[in-house]
Coordinates of C-alpha atoms in Angstrom, one line a residue:
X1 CA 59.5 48.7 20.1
X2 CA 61.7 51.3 19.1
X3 CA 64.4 52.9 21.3
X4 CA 64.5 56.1 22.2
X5 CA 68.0 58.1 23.2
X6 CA 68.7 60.6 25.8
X7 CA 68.6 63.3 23.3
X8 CA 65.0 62.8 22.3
X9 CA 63.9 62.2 25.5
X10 CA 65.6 65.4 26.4
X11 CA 63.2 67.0 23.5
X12 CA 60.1 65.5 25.1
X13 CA 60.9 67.3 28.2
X14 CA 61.3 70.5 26.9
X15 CA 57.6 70.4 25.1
X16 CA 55.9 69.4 28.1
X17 CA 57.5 71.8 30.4
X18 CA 55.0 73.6 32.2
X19 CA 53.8 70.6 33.8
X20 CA 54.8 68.8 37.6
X21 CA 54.2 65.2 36.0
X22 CA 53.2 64.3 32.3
X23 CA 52.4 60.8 30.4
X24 CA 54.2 60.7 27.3
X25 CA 53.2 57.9 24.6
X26 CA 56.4 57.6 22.1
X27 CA 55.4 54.6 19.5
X28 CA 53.9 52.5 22.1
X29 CA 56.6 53.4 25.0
X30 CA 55.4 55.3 27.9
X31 CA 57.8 57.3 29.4
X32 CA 56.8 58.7 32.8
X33 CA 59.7 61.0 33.4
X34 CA 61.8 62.3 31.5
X35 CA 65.9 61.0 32.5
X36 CA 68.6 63.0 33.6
X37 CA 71.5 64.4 31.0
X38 CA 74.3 61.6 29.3
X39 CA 76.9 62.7 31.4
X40 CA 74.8 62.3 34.7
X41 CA 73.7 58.8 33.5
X42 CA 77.0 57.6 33.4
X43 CA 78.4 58.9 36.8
X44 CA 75.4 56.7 37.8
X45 CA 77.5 53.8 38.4
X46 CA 81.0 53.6 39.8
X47 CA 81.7 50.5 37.4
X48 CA 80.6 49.6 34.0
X49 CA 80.8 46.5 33.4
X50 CA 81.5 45.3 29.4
X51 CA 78.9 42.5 28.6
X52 CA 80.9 41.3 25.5
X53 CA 78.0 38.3 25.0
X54 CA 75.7 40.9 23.8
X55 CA 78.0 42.9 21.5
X56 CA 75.8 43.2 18.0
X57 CA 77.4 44.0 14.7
X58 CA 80.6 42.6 13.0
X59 CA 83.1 45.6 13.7
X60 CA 85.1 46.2 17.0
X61 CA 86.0 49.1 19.1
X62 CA 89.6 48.1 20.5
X63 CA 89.6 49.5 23.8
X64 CA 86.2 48.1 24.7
X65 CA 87.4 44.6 23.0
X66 CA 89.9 44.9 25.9
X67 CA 88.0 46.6 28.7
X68 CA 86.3 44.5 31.1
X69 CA 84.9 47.6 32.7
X70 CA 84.8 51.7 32.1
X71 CA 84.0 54.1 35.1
X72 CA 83.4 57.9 34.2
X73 CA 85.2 60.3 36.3
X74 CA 85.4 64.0 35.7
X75 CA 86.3 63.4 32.4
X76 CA 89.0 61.1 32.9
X77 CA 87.9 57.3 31.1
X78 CA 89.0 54.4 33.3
X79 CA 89.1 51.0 32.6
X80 CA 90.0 47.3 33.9
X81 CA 91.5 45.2 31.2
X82 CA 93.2 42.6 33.7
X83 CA 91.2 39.9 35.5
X84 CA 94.0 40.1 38.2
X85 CA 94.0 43.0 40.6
X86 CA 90.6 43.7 39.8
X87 CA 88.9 45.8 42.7
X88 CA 92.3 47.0 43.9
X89 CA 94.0 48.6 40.8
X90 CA 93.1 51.9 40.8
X91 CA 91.2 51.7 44.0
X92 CA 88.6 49.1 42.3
X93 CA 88.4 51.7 38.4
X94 CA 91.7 50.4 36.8
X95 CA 93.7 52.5 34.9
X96 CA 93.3 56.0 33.1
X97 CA 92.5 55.3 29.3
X98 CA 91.6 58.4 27.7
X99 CA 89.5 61.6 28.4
X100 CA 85.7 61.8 27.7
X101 CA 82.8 64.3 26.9
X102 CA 79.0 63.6 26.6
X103 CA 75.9 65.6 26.6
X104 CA 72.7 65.3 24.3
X105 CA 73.0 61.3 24.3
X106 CA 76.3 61.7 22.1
X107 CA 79.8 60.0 24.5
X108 CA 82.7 61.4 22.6
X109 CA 86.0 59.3 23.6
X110 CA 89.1 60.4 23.5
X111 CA 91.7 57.2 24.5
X112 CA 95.2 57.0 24.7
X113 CA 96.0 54.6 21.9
X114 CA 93.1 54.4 19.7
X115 CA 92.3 57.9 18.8
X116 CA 88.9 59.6 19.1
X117 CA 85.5 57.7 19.1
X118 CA 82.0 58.8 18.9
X119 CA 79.0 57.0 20.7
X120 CA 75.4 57.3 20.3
X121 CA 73.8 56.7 24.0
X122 CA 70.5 54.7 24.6
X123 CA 69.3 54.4 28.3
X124 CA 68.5 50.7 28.0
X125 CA 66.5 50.4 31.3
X126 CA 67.9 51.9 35.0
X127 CA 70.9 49.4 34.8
X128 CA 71.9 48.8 31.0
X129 CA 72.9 51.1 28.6
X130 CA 73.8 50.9 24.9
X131 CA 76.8 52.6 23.1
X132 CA 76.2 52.6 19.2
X133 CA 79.4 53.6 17.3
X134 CA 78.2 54.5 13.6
X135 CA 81.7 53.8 12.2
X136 CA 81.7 49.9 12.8
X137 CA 78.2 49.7 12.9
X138 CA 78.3 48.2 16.5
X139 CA 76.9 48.1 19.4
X140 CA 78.2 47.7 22.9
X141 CA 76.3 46.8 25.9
X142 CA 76.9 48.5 29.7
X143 CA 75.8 46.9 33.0
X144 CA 76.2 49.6 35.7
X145 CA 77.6 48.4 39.6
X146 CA 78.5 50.2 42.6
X147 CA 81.8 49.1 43.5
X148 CA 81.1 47.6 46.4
X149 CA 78.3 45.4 44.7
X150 CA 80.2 44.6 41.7
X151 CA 79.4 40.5 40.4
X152 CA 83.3 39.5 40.4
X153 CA 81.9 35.7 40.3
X154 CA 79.8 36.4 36.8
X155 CA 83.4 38.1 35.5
X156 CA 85.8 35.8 36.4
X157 CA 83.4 32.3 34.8
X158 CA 82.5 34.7 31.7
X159 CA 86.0 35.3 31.1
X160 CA 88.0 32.2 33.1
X161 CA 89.9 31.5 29.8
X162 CA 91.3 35.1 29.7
X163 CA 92.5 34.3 33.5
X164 CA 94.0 31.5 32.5
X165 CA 96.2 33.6 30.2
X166 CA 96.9 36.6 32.5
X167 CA 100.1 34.6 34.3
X168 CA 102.9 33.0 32.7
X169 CA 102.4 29.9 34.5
X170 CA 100.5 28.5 37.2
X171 CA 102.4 26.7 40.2
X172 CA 101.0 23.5 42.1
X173 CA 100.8 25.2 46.0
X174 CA 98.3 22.4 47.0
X175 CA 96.9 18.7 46.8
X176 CA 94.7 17.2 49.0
X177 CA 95.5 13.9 50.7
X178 CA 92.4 12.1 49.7
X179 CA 92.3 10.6 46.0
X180 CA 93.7 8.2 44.3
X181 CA 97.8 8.3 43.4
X182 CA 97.7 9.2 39.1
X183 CA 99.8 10.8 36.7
X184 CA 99.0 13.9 37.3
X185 CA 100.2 14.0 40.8
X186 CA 103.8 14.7 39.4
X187 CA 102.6 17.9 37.4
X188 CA 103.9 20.7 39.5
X189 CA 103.4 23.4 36.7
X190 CA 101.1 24.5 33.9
X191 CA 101.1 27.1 31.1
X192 CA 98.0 28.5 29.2
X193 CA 98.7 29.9 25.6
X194 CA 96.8 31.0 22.4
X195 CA 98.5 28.6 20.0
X196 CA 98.5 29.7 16.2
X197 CA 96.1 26.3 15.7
X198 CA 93.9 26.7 19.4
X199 CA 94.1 26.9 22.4
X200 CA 97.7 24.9 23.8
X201 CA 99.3 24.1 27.3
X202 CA 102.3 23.0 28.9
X203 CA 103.3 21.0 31.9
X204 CA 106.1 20.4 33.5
X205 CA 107.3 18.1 36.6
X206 CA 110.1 20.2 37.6
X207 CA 110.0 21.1 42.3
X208 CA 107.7 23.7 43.3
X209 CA 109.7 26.9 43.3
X210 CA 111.7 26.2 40.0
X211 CA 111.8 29.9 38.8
X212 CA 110.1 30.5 35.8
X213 CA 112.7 30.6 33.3
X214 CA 114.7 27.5 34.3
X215 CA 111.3 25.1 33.8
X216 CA 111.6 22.8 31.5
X217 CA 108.3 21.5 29.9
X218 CA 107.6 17.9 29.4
X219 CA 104.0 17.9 28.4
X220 CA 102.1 19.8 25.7
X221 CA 99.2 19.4 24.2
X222 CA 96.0 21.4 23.2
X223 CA 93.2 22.2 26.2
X224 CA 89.7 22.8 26.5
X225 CA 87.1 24.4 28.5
X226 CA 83.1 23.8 28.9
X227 CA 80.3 25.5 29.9
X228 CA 78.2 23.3 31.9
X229 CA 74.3 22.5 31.3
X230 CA 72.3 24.2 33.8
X231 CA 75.5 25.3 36.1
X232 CA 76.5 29.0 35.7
X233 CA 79.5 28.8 38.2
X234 CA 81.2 25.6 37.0
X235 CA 83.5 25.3 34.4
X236 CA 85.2 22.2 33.0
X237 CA 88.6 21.8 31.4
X238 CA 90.1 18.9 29.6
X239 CA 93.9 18.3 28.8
X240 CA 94.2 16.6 25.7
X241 CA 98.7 15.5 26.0
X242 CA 100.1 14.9 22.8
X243 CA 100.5 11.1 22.2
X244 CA 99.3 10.8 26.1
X245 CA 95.2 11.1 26.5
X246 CA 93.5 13.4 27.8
X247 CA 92.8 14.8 31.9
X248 CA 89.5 16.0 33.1
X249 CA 89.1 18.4 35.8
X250 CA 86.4 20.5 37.3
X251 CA 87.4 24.1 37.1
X252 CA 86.7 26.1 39.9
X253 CA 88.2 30.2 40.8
X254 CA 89.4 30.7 44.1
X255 CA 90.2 34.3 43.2
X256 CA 92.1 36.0 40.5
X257 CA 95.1 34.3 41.1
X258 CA 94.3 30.9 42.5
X259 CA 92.5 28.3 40.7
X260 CA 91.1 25.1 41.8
X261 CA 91.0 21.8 39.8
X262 CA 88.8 18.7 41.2
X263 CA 89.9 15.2 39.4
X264 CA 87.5 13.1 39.2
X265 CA 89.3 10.0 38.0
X266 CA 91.1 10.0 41.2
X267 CA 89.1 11.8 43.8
X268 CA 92.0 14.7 44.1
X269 CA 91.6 18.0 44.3
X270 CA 94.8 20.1 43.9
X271 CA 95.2 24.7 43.8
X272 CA 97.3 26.3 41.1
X273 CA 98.8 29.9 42.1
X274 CA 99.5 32.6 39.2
X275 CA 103.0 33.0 38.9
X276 CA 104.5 36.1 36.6
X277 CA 101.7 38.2 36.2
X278 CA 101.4 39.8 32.9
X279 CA 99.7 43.1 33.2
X280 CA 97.3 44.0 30.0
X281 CA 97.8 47.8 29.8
X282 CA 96.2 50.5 27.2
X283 CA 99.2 49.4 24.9
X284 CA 101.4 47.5 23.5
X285 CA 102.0 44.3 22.4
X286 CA 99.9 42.3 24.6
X287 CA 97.1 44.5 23.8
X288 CA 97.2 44.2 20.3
X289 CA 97.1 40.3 20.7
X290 CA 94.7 39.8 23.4
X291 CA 90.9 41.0 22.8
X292 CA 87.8 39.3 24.5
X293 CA 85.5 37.8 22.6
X294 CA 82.2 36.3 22.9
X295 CA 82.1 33.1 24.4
X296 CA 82.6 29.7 22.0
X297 CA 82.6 27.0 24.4
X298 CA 81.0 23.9 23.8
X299 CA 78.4 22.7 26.2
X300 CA 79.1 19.4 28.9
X301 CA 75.9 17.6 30.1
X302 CA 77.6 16.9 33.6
X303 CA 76.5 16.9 37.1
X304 CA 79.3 18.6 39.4
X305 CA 81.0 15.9 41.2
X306 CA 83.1 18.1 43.7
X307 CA 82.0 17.7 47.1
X308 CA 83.0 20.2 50.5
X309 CA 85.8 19.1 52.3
X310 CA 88.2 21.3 54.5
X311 CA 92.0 21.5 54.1
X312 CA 92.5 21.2 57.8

């Protein structure tokens, strides 16, 4: 089935005017009415939201590498490229990226940093569209949200890695009384990096409210995390210490600055809080380095072991 872009559909329209309602049979599509104009298409939808899984082709676009989401607004190009503050920067858009223009299913871009980019614009179904950029021979995929239905629970597991990253460390602010005394107890800190050979932490057993530069880490090692058979919204993470073994946790996301790690070893569940934010703008060094990618997580054949309780 071959797709069809605003522009030609635009074309159909304009031989069949002269009629209220008209069938029109395009290799085997059937289009019943004709769509509105680029431009209108993407007002649509407050929120865009950047499914990086179903990116096709081998090249990249850097700011939608970065993007989470794009909203289109009068032609002003906003974007979300931080997990944190999502749906409060910007009142829920992010920040301004660049300018825009579209019309005849072609979205010319012009952003901030990286210069001007042309799109072509396929109307996907009501809710999906597809931006083809001829230069890298790639293809982006756009899921459109009102704000106030936006699926912050499908973006935060998609990209929980890329959270992990967003603070500089992550402070212990809780542990439950239940479980079992173990090792970990002690840990009051932790620290997710992209190491030149994977992905590494950090741990440190230095009191809660140690500021950030005086820590002193005792622990490193190289971490994992797993996508779960047949559980969308559970993660698992394992720390593998040098010379130490390993910890396994079930990885849970409270919200975008509070995470939640279940041990099952021990019965313990304990909440890390971001500390020293660090804020992924248009440009820069952070930019440069930080990119999403499509997922690469190996798969656990696990049953979630986590059960309700209440802190009180």
């Amino acid at each position: 089935m071959k797709k069809i872009t605003l522009l030609s559909l635009a074309v159909i329209a304009m031989l069949t005017l002269g009629s209220c309602y008209t069938e029109v049979i395009v290799d085997d599509v059937i289009v019943d009415e004709v769509p509105v104009q680029t431009r209108q298409v993407l007002h649509a939808y407050d929120l865009w939201y950047v499914d990086i899984e179903s990116t096709q082709g081998l090249g990249e676009v850097p700011f939608l590498q970065r993007a989470f989401t794009l909203s289109f607004v009068s032609g002003l190009l906003y974007a979300n490229n931080n997990l944190s503050g999502i749906g409060k920067t910007g009142n829920g858009l992010g920040i301004r990226v660049g300018y825009y223009d579209a019309g005849g299913g072609i979205l010319e871009i012009d952003h901030d940093v990286d210069g001007i980019w042309s799109f072509e614009v396929y109307n996907i179904n009501g809710r999906t569209l597809e931006l083809y950029n001829r230069r890298s021979n790639t293809s982006y995929f756009l899921d459109g949200y009102q704000r106030s239905g936006f699926d912050y629970d499908r973006l935060f597991y998609e990209n929980i890695e890329l959270l992990l990253q967003e603070y500089e460390v992550w402070e212990k602010t809780y542990a439950s009384e239940t479980g079992y005394l173990n090792e970990f107890d002690e840990e009051n800190f932790l620290q997710f990096y992209q190491g030149g050979t994977g992905t590494r932490f950090r741990s440190s057993v230095d009191p809660v409210g140690t500021p950030i530069p005086n820590i002193v880490w005792d622990y490193e090692g190289f971490y994992e995390i797993y996508n779960v058979q047949n559980d969308e919204t559970l993660k698992t993470l394992t720390l593998d210490y040098t010379f130490m073994g390993n910890d396994y946790f079930e990885l849970y996301v409270i919200d975008d600055r509070t995470v939640e790690l279940y041990h099952p070893d021990s019965g313990t569940v304990y909440e890390f809080t971001g500390r020293g934010y660090i804020q992924y703008l248009k440009s820069g060094e952070n930019s440069e380095t930080r990119k999403r990618k499509k997922s690469d997580h190996p798969t656990m054949d696990v049953k979630r072991k986590r059960k309700p309780f209440s802190k009180g």
